mmCIF file of C-alpha atoms in Angstrom:
data_model
loop_
_atom_site.group_PDB
_atom_site.id
_atom_site.type_symbol
_atom_site.label_atom_id
_atom_site.label_comp_id
_atom_site.label_asym_id
_atom_site.label_seq_id
_atom_site.Cartn_x
_atom_site.Cartn_y
_atom_site.Cartn_z
ATOM 1 C CA MET E 1 -19.171 20.318 -30.752
ATOM 2 C CA ASP E 2 -16.733 22.311 -33.896
ATOM 3 C CA PRO E 3 -15.560 19.090 -35.647
ATOM 4 C CA SER E 4 -12.705 21.943 -36.991
ATOM 5 C CA HIS E 5 -11.617 21.861 -33.184
ATOM 6 C CA PRO E 6 -12.039 18.979 -30.786
ATOM 7 C CA VAL E 7 -10.983 18.416 -27.679
ATOM 8 C CA SER E 8 -7.870 17.662 -25.772
ATOM 9 C CA PRO E 9 -7.324 14.398 -24.486
ATOM 10 C CA ASP E 10 -6.909 14.679 -20.304
ATOM 11 C CA PRO E 11 -3.785 15.719 -20.566
ATOM 12 C CA THR E 12 -0.959 13.050 -18.606
ATOM 13 C CA TYR E 13 1.529 14.101 -16.493
ATOM 14 C CA TRP E 14 5.165 12.280 -15.719
ATOM 15 C CA VAL E 15 5.351 12.915 -11.953
ATOM 16 C CA ALA E 16 7.928 11.939 -8.818
ATOM 17 C CA PRO E 17 8.650 10.996 -6.303
ATOM 18 C CA ARG E 18 6.536 7.421 -6.582
ATOM 19 C CA HIS E 19 5.719 7.750 -2.524
ATOM 20 C CA LEU E 20 4.180 11.143 -2.937
ATOM 21 C CA ALA E 21 2.178 10.916 -6.478
ATOM 22 C CA GLY E 22 -0.333 9.326 -4.891
ATOM 23 C CA ASP E 23 -3.563 6.871 -6.219
ATOM 24 C CA ASP E 24 -4.868 8.618 -10.257
ATOM 25 C CA GLY E 25 -8.596 7.756 -8.486
ATOM 26 C CA VAL E 26 -8.122 4.451 -9.312
ATOM 27 C CA LEU E 27 -6.669 2.509 -6.993
ATOM 28 C CA ALA E 28 -9.285 -0.512 -7.666
ATOM 29 C CA GLU E 29 -9.341 -0.414 -10.601
ATOM 30 C CA ARG E 30 -5.694 -0.751 -11.016
ATOM 31 C CA ILE E 31 -5.168 -4.100 -9.067
ATOM 32 C CA GLY E 32 -8.558 -5.692 -9.704
ATOM 33 C CA ASP E 33 -6.733 -5.446 -13.170
ATOM 34 C CA THR E 34 -3.448 -6.987 -10.680
ATOM 35 C CA LEU E 35 -5.692 -9.583 -9.344
ATOM 36 C CA THR E 36 -6.833 -10.927 -12.401
ATOM 37 C CA ASP E 37 -4.043 -11.178 -14.015
ATOM 38 C CA LEU E 38 -2.632 -13.045 -11.582
ATOM 39 C CA SER E 39 -5.573 -15.518 -11.536
ATOM 40 C CA TRP E 40 -7.343 -14.486 -9.128
ATOM 41 C CA ARG E 41 -11.267 -15.455 -8.539
ATOM 42 C CA MET E 42 -13.357 -12.735 -7.249
ATOM 43 C CA TRP E 43 -16.511 -12.548 -6.055
ATOM 44 C CA PRO E 44 -18.754 -8.602 -4.428
ATOM 45 C CA THR E 45 -19.917 -9.820 -0.963
ATOM 46 C CA SER E 46 -23.408 -8.491 0.898
ATOM 47 C CA ARG E 47 -20.751 -5.506 2.062
ATOM 48 C CA SER E 48 -20.641 -4.470 -0.487
ATOM 49 C CA SER E 49 -16.739 -4.954 -0.599
ATOM 50 C CA LEU E 50 -14.948 -7.384 -3.709
ATOM 51 C CA LEU E 51 -13.888 -9.559 -2.188
ATOM 52 C CA TYR E 52 -10.521 -11.752 -4.755
ATOM 53 C CA VAL E 53 -8.876 -15.215 -3.345
ATOM 54 C CA SER E 54 -5.698 -16.845 -5.275
ATOM 55 C CA PRO E 55 -5.603 -19.928 -7.191
ATOM 56 C CA ASP E 56 -5.075 -21.996 -3.882
ATOM 57 C CA GLY E 57 -6.852 -20.808 -1.839
ATOM 58 C CA LEU E 58 -4.785 -18.915 0.445
ATOM 59 C CA ARG E 59 -4.052 -14.947 -0.116
ATOM 60 C CA GLY E 60 -7.260 -12.952 -0.104
ATOM 61 C CA ALA E 61 -7.198 -9.318 -1.468
ATOM 62 C CA GLU E 62 -10.894 -6.978 -0.463
ATOM 63 C CA TRP E 63 -11.546 -4.013 -1.822
ATOM 64 C CA ILE E 64 -13.514 -2.346 0.879
ATOM 65 C CA LEU E 65 -13.623 1.915 0.514
ATOM 66 C CA ALA E 66 -17.782 1.422 0.120
ATOM 67 C CA SER E 67 -18.411 -0.786 3.465
ATOM 68 C CA TYR E 68 -15.480 1.990 4.898
ATOM 69 C CA PRO E 69 -15.184 -0.119 8.416
ATOM 70 C CA PHE E 70 -13.003 1.903 10.265
ATOM 71 C CA GLU E 71 -9.403 4.690 9.190
ATOM 72 C CA LEU E 72 -5.550 4.706 9.149
ATOM 73 C CA GLY E 73 -5.025 8.210 9.732
ATOM 74 C CA GLY E 74 -8.341 9.933 8.983
ATOM 75 C CA LEU E 75 -8.222 7.891 5.895
ATOM 76 C CA PRO E 76 -10.745 5.293 5.666
ATOM 77 C CA VAL E 77 -8.701 1.834 4.966
ATOM 78 C CA ALA E 78 -10.082 0.909 1.081
ATOM 79 C CA TRP E 79 -7.487 -2.352 0.538
ATOM 80 C CA GLN E 80 -7.382 -5.270 2.893
ATOM 81 C CA MET E 81 -4.727 -8.263 2.207
ATOM 82 C CA SER E 82 -4.325 -11.679 4.114
ATOM 83 C CA ALA E 83 -2.730 -14.836 4.676
ATOM 84 C CA ARG E 84 -4.383 -17.973 6.110
ATOM 85 C CA PRO E 85 -2.479 -21.017 6.876
ATOM 86 C CA HIS E 86 -4.698 -23.721 5.472
ATOM 87 C CA PRO E 87 -8.015 -23.105 2.663
ATOM 88 C CA GLU E 88 -10.478 -23.674 4.822
ATOM 89 C CA SER E 89 -8.766 -22.204 7.928
ATOM 90 C CA ALA E 90 -11.394 -19.315 8.719
ATOM 91 C CA LEU E 91 -8.494 -17.825 10.970
ATOM 92 C CA THR E 92 -5.890 -14.897 8.953
ATOM 93 C CA GLU E 93 -1.882 -15.475 10.040
ATOM 94 C CA TRP E 94 -2.033 -11.934 9.520
ATOM 95 C CA ASN E 95 -3.307 -8.010 8.457
ATOM 96 C CA ALA E 96 -2.432 -5.476 5.758
ATOM 97 C CA TYR E 97 -3.782 -2.281 5.476
ATOM 98 C CA PHE E 98 -4.601 -0.422 3.214
ATOM 99 C CA THR E 99 -6.487 3.761 2.372
ATOM 100 C CA ALA E 100 -6.538 4.682 -0.395
ATOM 101 C CA GLY E 101 -4.290 7.220 -2.111
ATOM 102 C CA VAL E 102 -1.425 4.844 -2.028
ATOM 103 C CA PRO E 103 0.372 4.893 -4.743
ATOM 104 C CA HIS E 104 -1.670 1.825 -7.093
ATOM 105 C CA GLU E 105 2.379 0.721 -8.218
ATOM 106 C CA ALA E 106 3.648 -0.040 -5.114
ATOM 107 C CA LEU E 107 0.470 -2.213 -3.744
ATOM 108 C CA THR E 108 0.626 -4.037 -7.649
ATOM 109 C CA ASP E 109 4.559 -5.096 -6.108
ATOM 110 C CA PHE E 110 4.200 -6.580 -2.965
ATOM 111 C CA LEU E 111 0.585 -8.417 -3.873
ATOM 112 C CA ILE E 112 3.138 -9.962 -6.786
ATOM 113 C CA ALA E 113 5.704 -11.156 -3.925
ATOM 114 C CA LEU E 114 2.503 -12.269 -2.133
ATOM 115 C CA ASP E 115 1.309 -14.492 -5.321
ATOM 116 C CA ALA E 116 4.518 -15.446 -5.278
ATOM 117 C CA SER E 117 5.167 -16.292 -1.748
ATOM 118 C CA ASP E 118 6.153 -19.922 -1.083
ATOM 119 C CA THR E 119 4.245 -19.377 2.633
ATOM 120 C CA PRO E 120 1.940 -16.667 2.839
ATOM 121 C CA ASP E 121 1.514 -17.432 6.471
ATOM 122 C CA ALA E 122 5.544 -16.900 7.959
ATOM 123 C CA GLY E 123 6.474 -14.039 8.927
ATOM 124 C CA LEU E 124 10.906 -13.875 9.013
ATOM 125 C CA GLU E 125 13.143 -13.109 11.642
ATOM 126 C CA ASN E 126 14.786 -10.335 9.390
ATOM 127 C CA ALA E 127 12.835 -6.653 10.123
ATOM 128 C CA GLU E 128 15.684 -5.560 8.756
ATOM 129 C CA ALA E 129 15.065 -6.421 5.141
ATOM 130 C CA VAL E 130 12.563 -3.913 5.293
ATOM 131 C CA LEU E 131 15.270 -1.129 5.852
ATOM 132 C CA THR E 132 17.499 -2.191 3.653
ATOM 133 C CA ALA E 133 15.475 -1.629 1.050
ATOM 134 C CA LEU E 134 14.688 1.692 1.765
ATOM 135 C CA THR E 135 18.630 2.534 2.487
ATOM 136 C CA ALA E 136 19.107 0.626 -0.787
ATOM 137 C CA ARG E 137 16.562 3.395 -2.699
ATOM 138 C CA GLY E 138 18.232 6.479 -1.190
ATOM 139 C CA TRP E 139 16.145 6.490 2.233
ATOM 140 C CA LEU E 140 17.553 7.087 5.703
ATOM 141 C CA ARG E 141 17.384 5.880 8.905
ATOM 142 C CA ASP E 142 15.805 7.186 11.058
ATOM 143 C CA VAL E 143 17.856 8.757 14.048
ATOM 144 C CA ASP E 144 16.887 7.992 17.084
ATOM 145 C CA ARG E 145 14.938 4.747 15.994
ATOM 146 C CA PRO E 146 18.274 3.959 13.584
ATOM 147 C CA ARG E 147 15.830 -0.020 13.408
ATOM 148 C CA THR E 148 12.995 1.070 12.874
ATOM 149 C CA THR E 149 12.907 4.437 11.234
ATOM 150 C CA ALA E 150 13.243 5.482 8.017
ATOM 151 C CA THR E 151 12.198 8.675 5.786
ATOM 152 C CA ASP E 152 12.763 10.036 2.276
ATOM 153 C CA PRO E 153 14.780 12.781 1.188
ATOM 154 C CA GLY E 154 12.568 14.952 1.253
ATOM 155 C CA PHE E 155 11.380 14.425 4.887
ATOM 156 C CA SER E 156 7.050 13.771 3.908
ATOM 157 C CA THR E 157 7.379 9.436 4.422
ATOM 158 C CA ASN E 158 8.418 7.310 6.445
ATOM 159 C CA VAL E 159 7.710 3.280 7.141
ATOM 160 C CA SER E 160 8.064 2.481 11.459
ATOM 161 C CA LEU E 161 8.010 -0.776 12.875
ATOM 162 C CA GLU E 162 4.789 0.458 16.154
ATOM 163 C CA ILE E 163 3.490 -0.580 17.823
ATOM 164 C CA LEU E 164 -0.341 -1.955 15.919
ATOM 165 C CA PRO E 165 -2.392 0.809 15.954
ATOM 166 C CA PRO E 166 -6.566 -0.245 16.911
ATOM 167 C CA LEU E 167 -8.316 -3.195 15.063
ATOM 168 C CA ILE E 168 -5.858 -4.557 12.780
ATOM 169 C CA HIS E 169 -6.090 -8.811 12.650
ATOM 170 C CA ASP E 170 -3.609 -10.897 14.071
ATOM 171 C CA ALA E 171 -3.329 -14.634 15.059
ATOM 172 C CA ASP E 172 -1.511 -13.394 17.790
ATOM 173 C CA PRO E 173 -3.686 -11.634 19.849
ATOM 174 C CA ARG E 174 -1.157 -9.840 22.523
ATOM 175 C CA ASP E 175 -1.037 -6.428 21.974
ATOM 176 C CA ASP E 176 1.428 -4.898 22.592
ATOM 177 C CA LEU E 177 2.953 -5.973 19.575
ATOM 178 C CA LEU E 178 4.603 -4.407 16.425
ATOM 179 C CA GLY E 179 4.127 -3.868 13.117
ATOM 180 C CA TRP E 180 5.063 -1.821 9.260
ATOM 181 C CA GLN E 181 3.507 1.229 10.014
ATOM 182 C CA ALA E 182 3.451 3.831 6.324
ATOM 183 C CA TRP E 183 2.027 7.015 6.041
ATOM 184 C CA ALA E 184 2.767 9.994 3.597
ATOM 185 C CA GLU E 185 2.581 13.692 5.526
ATOM 186 C CA PRO E 186 3.303 16.096 2.547
ATOM 187 C CA VAL E 187 3.594 18.749 4.561
ATOM 188 C CA LEU E 188 3.681 18.639 7.964
ATOM 189 C CA GLY E 189 0.919 19.258 10.177
ATOM 190 C CA ALA E 190 -1.584 18.879 7.139
ATOM 191 C CA PRO E 191 -4.096 16.043 6.108
ATOM 192 C CA TYR E 192 -2.268 12.614 5.012
ATOM 193 C CA LEU E 193 -1.822 11.470 1.501
ATOM 194 C CA TRP E 194 -2.325 7.628 2.636
ATOM 195 C CA CYS E 195 -1.577 5.466 5.374
ATOM 196 C CA ALA E 196 -0.513 1.307 5.608
ATOM 197 C CA SER E 197 -0.607 -1.171 8.266
ATOM 198 C CA PHE E 198 0.582 -4.060 8.293
ATOM 199 C CA SER E 199 0.010 -6.699 11.573
ATOM 200 C CA ALA E 200 3.014 -8.096 13.379
ATOM 201 C CA SER E 201 2.864 -10.916 11.852
ATOM 202 C CA ALA E 202 3.217 -9.690 8.274
ATOM 203 C CA PRO E 203 6.135 -11.520 6.093
ATOM 204 C CA HIS E 204 8.856 -8.926 6.838
ATOM 205 C CA GLU E 205 9.937 -9.760 2.687
ATOM 206 C CA LEU E 206 7.258 -9.179 1.831
ATOM 207 C CA VAL E 207 6.834 -4.894 3.720
ATOM 208 C CA SER E 208 11.151 -4.495 1.258
ATOM 209 C CA ALA E 209 8.477 -5.442 -1.371
ATOM 210 C CA PHE E 210 6.182 -2.458 -0.792
ATOM 211 C CA ALA E 211 9.278 -1.014 0.144
ATOM 212 C CA SER E 212 11.365 -0.758 -2.521
ATOM 213 C CA SER E 213 8.242 -0.188 -5.093
ATOM 214 C CA LEU E 214 6.844 2.780 -3.166
ATOM 215 C CA ALA E 215 10.530 4.203 -2.938
ATOM 216 C CA ALA E 216 10.887 3.958 -6.233
ATOM 217 C CA PRO E 217 13.147 7.404 -8.055
ATOM 218 C CA GLY E 218 11.708 7.337 -11.219
ATOM 219 C CA PRO E 219 8.865 9.065 -12.802
ATOM 220 C CA VAL E 220 5.587 7.379 -12.583
ATOM 221 C CA LEU E 221 2.152 8.542 -15.064
ATOM 222 C CA ARG E 222 -0.568 11.022 -13.552
ATOM 223 C CA ARG E 223 -3.937 12.414 -15.251
ATOM 224 C CA THR E 224 -4.413 14.115 -11.696
ATOM 225 C CA LEU E 225 -2.144 15.148 -8.875
ATOM 226 C CA PRO E 226 -3.259 14.883 -5.012
ATOM 227 C CA GLN E 227 -4.185 17.992 -2.658
ATOM 228 C CA GLY E 228 -1.671 19.067 -0.153
ATOM 229 C CA ALA E 229 1.119 17.637 -2.099
ATOM 230 C CA GLU E 230 1.225 19.211 -5.313
ATOM 231 C CA ASP E 231 3.977 22.017 -4.009
ATOM 232 C CA ARG E 232 6.689 18.361 -3.093
ATOM 233 C CA LEU E 233 6.459 17.082 -6.690
ATOM 234 C CA THR E 234 8.192 17.211 -9.080
ATOM 235 C CA VAL E 235 6.212 17.503 -12.465
ATOM 236 C CA VAL E 236 6.900 17.244 -16.163
ATOM 237 C CA ARG E 237 3.534 17.787 -18.247
ATOM 238 C CA ARG E 238 3.311 15.091 -21.010
ATOM 239 C CA GLY E 239 -0.097 15.796 -23.261
#
């Protein structure tokens, strides 16, 4: 290597909108750092996953990408978040699932809200709070389903109250329950960039934290740009 021609560091970019910025390939590391900062304990499991548990034992987060349990929208689930009514309870009250590609900023804000929640096992009746959080950020309610669905102004990302897909676990066993679903489809008909699913009992206030962060207008820093979304991004090279 010629010391007179040092190798330039990897370029970095300011990217917007956040909901199409991807996870920069560091979703495990960023969320792991967040959980460590929140003093959650971690240990590896026999399923080749990493399990984090909050200090009070009521909240859990597991990096399950290596075990490849199931898919959402054709993408493998990477993180599973959960809450239980008592630390010794074997069953969770609700679960939330996120594939790789989800912006780590939105998942971080969801976890901070989960960690701060006094009653993480109790859902709220006010589903409207999720849509209010999105419309406050300039997202649009669906014309046909204004009480359950909102989309970004570019019509590439949706958050909607839907019938739950298979394998989404909840304390309520009924099979006709609605839960919040979110997904990014930068090009209509092309593969999804990421997907997220919240079981029926997930507190709307926590889904609102995720949705509000997802729709935040400011750019985010990235080293890599997600494939398939490049034409939908505003990119400023930093270095």
